[in-house]
Amino acid sequence: MKYIVNNQATQNKDLVYTEGFWSGKKTITYNSVELKKIEKNKFEYADGDKKEVFEIKGNSFLGVKINMFGQDVEVLRQLVWYEILLSVLVFLPGVIFGGMIGGMIAGVLGVVNLFIIRHLDKWYLKLLTTLGILVGEVLLLFVVGVLLLKIFNPII
């Protein structure tokens, strides 16, 4: 996931934060200069004689802030309680009715729902998106269930 911030807190220069979805590898580019990693969540910015340490706080679920030049810059906002609740609602039917296969499907769709609704502004769009994913999940679980019954019990 790639996020770009350009505001007064970044001194009106582009701050580009990239985090690998699978690996979790983090890179920061500030003012078109890629920062050197010095510790797990600390990066060093060097511009001539001037050196500054940028520290990453949080993660993609809790929200990401970068401490730079003595102040925190919000890169990715923290999740709101109802966004987490909506994603858990997507997860529940697959776990309750689908067993292991349904749980895997529900887990993937729950995370997908979380990433989609985080970027929507209106609460009713978040609700409609979650309901759409929920309906799609139930239909997918039904189709997978019927296919598994046909495979393991071909008389039906």
PDB file of C-alpha atoms in Angstrom:
ATOM      1  CA  MET A   1       0.000   0.000   0.000  1.00  0.00           C
ATOM      2  CA  LYS A   2       1.338   3.391  -0.966  1.00  0.00           C
ATOM      3  CA  TYR A   3       0.305   6.625   0.767  1.00  0.00           C
ATOM      4  CA  ILE A   4       1.389  10.158  -0.124  1.00  0.00           C
ATOM      5  CA  VAL A   5       1.102  13.080   2.290  1.00  0.00           C
ATOM      6  CA  ASN A   6       1.873  16.683   1.379  1.00  0.00           C
ATOM      7  CA  ASN A   7       0.847  19.351   3.908  1.00  0.00           C
ATOM      8  CA  GLN A   8       2.292  21.866   6.366  1.00  0.00           C
ATOM      9  CA  ALA A   9       3.477  19.126   8.722  1.00  0.00           C
ATOM     10  CA  THR A  10       5.655  17.722   5.911  1.00  0.00           C
ATOM     11  CA  GLN A  11       6.862  21.245   5.048  1.00  0.00           C
ATOM     12  CA  ASN A  12       4.832  21.084   1.789  1.00  0.00           C
ATOM     13  CA  LYS A  13       7.045  18.313   0.421  1.00  0.00           C
ATOM     14  CA  ASP A  14       5.916  14.833  -0.606  1.00  0.00           C
ATOM     15  CA  LEU A  15       6.166  12.168   2.074  1.00  0.00           C
ATOM     16  CA  VAL A  16       5.642   8.755   0.471  1.00  0.00           C
ATOM     17  CA  TYR A  17       5.041   5.802   2.794  1.00  0.00           C
ATOM     18  CA  THR A  18       4.976   2.323   1.271  1.00  0.00           C
ATOM     19  CA  GLU A  19       4.203  -0.880   3.155  1.00  0.00           C
ATOM     20  CA  GLY A  20       4.243  -4.275   1.482  1.00  0.00           C
ATOM     21  CA  PHE A  21       0.943  -6.132   1.895  1.00  0.00           C
ATOM     22  CA  TRP A  22       2.476  -9.599   2.275  1.00  0.00           C
ATOM     23  CA  SER A  23       5.954  -8.850   3.595  1.00  0.00           C
ATOM     24  CA  GLY A  24       5.248  -5.766   5.707  1.00  0.00           C
ATOM     25  CA  LYS A  25       8.422  -4.134   4.362  1.00  0.00           C
ATOM     26  CA  LYS A  26       8.292  -0.383   4.908  1.00  0.00           C
ATOM     27  CA  THR A  27       9.964   2.313   2.846  1.00  0.00           C
ATOM     28  CA  ILE A  28       9.793   6.083   3.209  1.00  0.00           C
ATOM     29  CA  THR A  29      10.627   8.663   0.584  1.00  0.00           C
ATOM     30  CA  TYR A  30      10.745  12.330   1.554  1.00  0.00           C
ATOM     31  CA  ASN A  31      11.341  15.123  -0.942  1.00  0.00           C
ATOM     32  CA  SER A  32      12.211  12.499  -3.622  1.00  0.00           C
ATOM     33  CA  VAL A  33      14.953  11.022  -1.390  1.00  0.00           C
ATOM     34  CA  GLU A  34      14.566   7.440  -0.160  1.00  0.00           C
ATOM     35  CA  LEU A  35      15.361   7.261   3.538  1.00  0.00           C
ATOM     36  CA  LYS A  36      17.941   4.854   4.943  1.00  0.00           C
ATOM     37  CA  LYS A  37      16.597   2.308   7.433  1.00  0.00           C
ATOM     38  CA  ILE A  38      18.576   2.452  10.693  1.00  0.00           C
ATOM     39  CA  GLU A  39      16.314   0.369  12.969  1.00  0.00           C
ATOM     40  CA  LYS A  40      13.059  -1.557  12.704  1.00  0.00           C
ATOM     41  CA  ASN A  41      10.823   1.526  12.590  1.00  0.00           C
ATOM     42  CA  LYS A  42      13.405   4.314  12.302  1.00  0.00           C
ATOM     43  CA  PHE A  43      14.672   5.854   9.091  1.00  0.00           C
ATOM     44  CA  GLU A  44      17.336   8.509   8.560  1.00  0.00           C
ATOM     45  CA  TYR A  45      16.882  11.466   6.243  1.00  0.00           C
ATOM     46  CA  ALA A  46      20.103  13.153   5.148  1.00  0.00           C
ATOM     47  CA  ASP A  47      20.049  16.388   3.146  1.00  0.00           C
ATOM     48  CA  GLY A  48      23.578  17.755   3.010  1.00  0.00           C
ATOM     49  CA  ASP A  49      24.733  18.443   6.590  1.00  0.00           C
ATOM     50  CA  LYS A  50      21.231  18.104   7.992  1.00  0.00           C
ATOM     51  CA  LYS A  51      20.164  14.685   9.374  1.00  0.00           C
ATOM     52  CA  GLU A  52      16.759  13.821  10.794  1.00  0.00           C
ATOM     53  CA  VAL A  53      15.323  10.578  12.178  1.00  0.00           C
ATOM     54  CA  PHE A  54      11.813   9.604  11.056  1.00  0.00           C
ATOM     55  CA  GLU A  55      10.018   7.124  13.331  1.00  0.00           C
ATOM     56  CA  ILE A  56       7.009   5.059  12.227  1.00  0.00           C
ATOM     57  CA  LYS A  57       4.317   4.458  14.835  1.00  0.00           C
ATOM     58  CA  GLY A  58       1.444   2.013  14.342  1.00  0.00           C
ATOM     59  CA  ASN A  59       0.473  -0.279  11.484  1.00  0.00           C
ATOM     60  CA  SER A  60      -2.108  -0.552   8.719  1.00  0.00           C
ATOM     61  CA  PHE A  61      -4.875  -1.624  11.130  1.00  0.00           C
ATOM     62  CA  LEU A  62      -4.176   0.783  13.999  1.00  0.00           C
ATOM     63  CA  GLY A  63      -3.259   3.711  11.797  1.00  0.00           C
ATOM     64  CA  VAL A  64       0.187   4.957  10.823  1.00  0.00           C
ATOM     65  CA  LYS A  65       1.890   8.094  12.089  1.00  0.00           C
ATOM     66  CA  ILE A  66       5.411   9.209  11.301  1.00  0.00           C
ATOM     67  CA  ASN A  67       7.286  11.368  13.790  1.00  0.00           C
ATOM     68  CA  MET A  68       9.384  13.816  11.772  1.00  0.00           C
ATOM     69  CA  PHE A  69      10.864  17.186  12.657  1.00  0.00           C
ATOM     70  CA  GLY A  70       9.457  16.864  16.184  1.00  0.00           C
ATOM     71  CA  GLN A  71       5.811  16.354  15.226  1.00  0.00           C
ATOM     72  CA  ASP A  72       3.551  13.459  14.259  1.00  0.00           C
ATOM     73  CA  VAL A  73       2.262  13.274  10.698  1.00  0.00           C
ATOM     74  CA  GLU A  74      -0.802  11.088  10.175  1.00  0.00           C
ATOM     75  CA  VAL A  75      -0.272   8.917   7.114  1.00  0.00           C
ATOM     76  CA  LEU A  76      -3.162   6.478   7.583  1.00  0.00           C
ATOM     77  CA  ARG A  77      -6.020   7.194   9.957  1.00  0.00           C
ATOM     78  CA  GLN A  78      -7.056   4.869  12.751  1.00  0.00           C
ATOM     79  CA  LEU A  79     -10.059   2.611  12.171  1.00  0.00           C
ATOM     80  CA  VAL A  80     -13.373   3.681  13.696  1.00  0.00           C
ATOM     81  CA  TRP A  81     -15.267   1.205  15.903  1.00  0.00           C
ATOM     82  CA  TYR A  82     -18.097   0.690  13.431  1.00  0.00           C
ATOM     83  CA  GLU A  83     -15.668  -0.137  10.608  1.00  0.00           C
ATOM     84  CA  ILE A  84     -14.261  -2.957  12.717  1.00  0.00           C
ATOM     85  CA  LEU A  85     -17.785  -4.083  13.635  1.00  0.00           C
ATOM     86  CA  LEU A  86     -18.872  -4.150   9.968  1.00  0.00           C
ATOM     87  CA  SER A  87     -15.859  -6.278   9.041  1.00  0.00           C
ATOM     88  CA  VAL A  88     -16.549  -8.684  11.912  1.00  0.00           C
ATOM     89  CA  LEU A  89     -20.141  -8.995  10.656  1.00  0.00           C
ATOM     90  CA  VAL A  90     -18.746 -10.082   7.285  1.00  0.00           C
ATOM     91  CA  PHE A  91     -16.556 -12.646   9.039  1.00  0.00           C
ATOM     92  CA  LEU A  92     -19.251 -14.278  11.228  1.00  0.00           C
ATOM     93  CA  PRO A  93     -21.477 -16.140   8.696  1.00  0.00           C
ATOM     94  CA  GLY A  94     -18.539 -17.929   7.117  1.00  0.00           C
ATOM     95  CA  VAL A  95     -17.216 -19.075  10.477  1.00  0.00           C
ATOM     96  CA  ILE A  96     -20.619 -20.129  11.823  1.00  0.00           C
ATOM     97  CA  PHE A  97     -22.013 -21.866   8.732  1.00  0.00           C
ATOM     98  CA  GLY A  98     -19.027 -22.619   6.535  1.00  0.00           C
ATOM     99  CA  GLY A  99     -16.557 -24.491   8.686  1.00  0.00           C
ATOM    100  CA  MET A 100     -12.907 -24.304   7.719  1.00  0.00           C
ATOM    101  CA  ILE A 101     -13.452 -23.410   4.058  1.00  0.00           C
ATOM    102  CA  GLY A 102     -16.129 -20.859   4.937  1.00  0.00           C
ATOM    103  CA  GLY A 103     -13.872 -19.380   7.607  1.00  0.00           C
ATOM    104  CA  MET A 104     -11.071 -18.897   5.087  1.00  0.00           C
ATOM    105  CA  ILE A 105     -13.443 -17.268   2.599  1.00  0.00           C
ATOM    106  CA  ALA A 106     -14.934 -15.083   5.343  1.00  0.00           C
ATOM    107  CA  GLY A 107     -11.491 -14.063   6.609  1.00  0.00           C
ATOM    108  CA  VAL A 108     -10.376 -12.925   3.175  1.00  0.00           C
ATOM    109  CA  LEU A 109     -13.637 -11.059   2.548  1.00  0.00           C
ATOM    110  CA  GLY A 110     -13.508  -9.465   6.020  1.00  0.00           C
ATOM    111  CA  VAL A 111     -10.046  -8.026   5.351  1.00  0.00           C
ATOM    112  CA  VAL A 112     -11.071  -6.917   1.838  1.00  0.00           C
ATOM    113  CA  ASN A 113     -14.116  -5.197   3.344  1.00  0.00           C
ATOM    114  CA  LEU A 114     -11.924  -3.459   5.910  1.00  0.00           C
ATOM    115  CA  PHE A 115      -9.584  -2.064   3.254  1.00  0.00           C
ATOM    116  CA  ILE A 116     -12.460  -0.932   1.022  1.00  0.00           C
ATOM    117  CA  ILE A 117     -14.570   0.820   3.669  1.00  0.00           C
ATOM    118  CA  ARG A 118     -11.540   2.569   5.180  1.00  0.00           C
ATOM    119  CA  HIS A 119     -11.320   4.684   2.021  1.00  0.00           C
ATOM    120  CA  LEU A 120     -15.021   5.575   1.846  1.00  0.00           C
ATOM    121  CA  ASP A 121     -16.202   8.780   3.483  1.00  0.00           C
ATOM    122  CA  LYS A 122     -19.936   8.340   4.073  1.00  0.00           C
ATOM    123  CA  TRP A 123     -21.213   5.851   6.667  1.00  0.00           C
ATOM    124  CA  TYR A 124     -24.086   4.696   4.474  1.00  0.00           C
ATOM    125  CA  LEU A 125     -21.666   3.823   1.648  1.00  0.00           C
ATOM    126  CA  LYS A 126     -19.675   1.763   4.141  1.00  0.00           C
ATOM    127  CA  LEU A 127     -22.868  -0.001   5.219  1.00  0.00           C
ATOM    128  CA  LEU A 128     -23.992  -0.668   1.630  1.00  0.00           C
ATOM    129  CA  THR A 129     -20.548  -1.986   0.685  1.00  0.00           C
ATOM    130  CA  THR A 130     -20.526  -4.298   3.694  1.00  0.00           C
ATOM    131  CA  LEU A 131     -24.040  -5.565   2.888  1.00  0.00           C
ATOM    132  CA  GLY A 132     -23.019  -6.199  -0.727  1.00  0.00           C
ATOM    133  CA  ILE A 133     -19.957  -8.165   0.358  1.00  0.00           C
ATOM    134  CA  LEU A 134     -22.082 -10.040   2.906  1.00  0.00           C
ATOM    135  CA  VAL A 135     -24.651 -11.045   0.257  1.00  0.00           C
ATOM    136  CA  GLY A 136     -21.858 -12.092  -2.099  1.00  0.00           C
ATOM    137  CA  GLU A 137     -20.271 -14.121   0.689  1.00  0.00           C
ATOM    138  CA  VAL A 138     -23.507 -15.973   1.496  1.00  0.00           C
ATOM    139  CA  LEU A 139     -24.032 -16.797  -2.193  1.00  0.00           C
ATOM    140  CA  LEU A 140     -20.420 -17.951  -2.528  1.00  0.00           C
ATOM    141  CA  LEU A 141     -20.731 -20.143   0.576  1.00  0.00           C
ATOM    142  CA  PHE A 142     -23.935 -21.665  -0.841  1.00  0.00           C
ATOM    143  CA  VAL A 143     -22.299 -22.441  -4.197  1.00  0.00           C
ATOM    144  CA  VAL A 144     -19.196 -23.922  -2.538  1.00  0.00           C
ATOM    145  CA  GLY A 145     -21.409 -26.010  -0.246  1.00  0.00           C
ATOM    146  CA  VAL A 146     -23.466 -27.379  -3.147  1.00  0.00           C
ATOM    147  CA  LEU A 147     -20.308 -28.167  -5.147  1.00  0.00           C
ATOM    148  CA  LEU A 148     -18.750 -29.988  -2.205  1.00  0.00           C
ATOM    149  CA  LEU A 149     -21.937 -32.014  -1.707  1.00  0.00           C
ATOM    150  CA  LYS A 150     -21.926 -32.941  -5.404  1.00  0.00           C
ATOM    151  CA  ILE A 151     -18.272 -34.004  -5.233  1.00  0.00           C
ATOM    152  CA  PHE A 152     -18.501 -36.100  -2.075  1.00  0.00           C
ATOM    153  CA  ASN A 153     -22.061 -37.378  -2.526  1.00  0.00           C
ATOM    154  CA  PRO A 154     -22.706 -37.637  -6.289  1.00  0.00           C
ATOM    155  CA  ILE A 155     -26.193 -39.150  -5.812  1.00  0.00           C
ATOM    156  CA  ILE A 156     -27.673 -35.761  -4.852  1.00  0.00           C
TER     157      ILE A 156
END
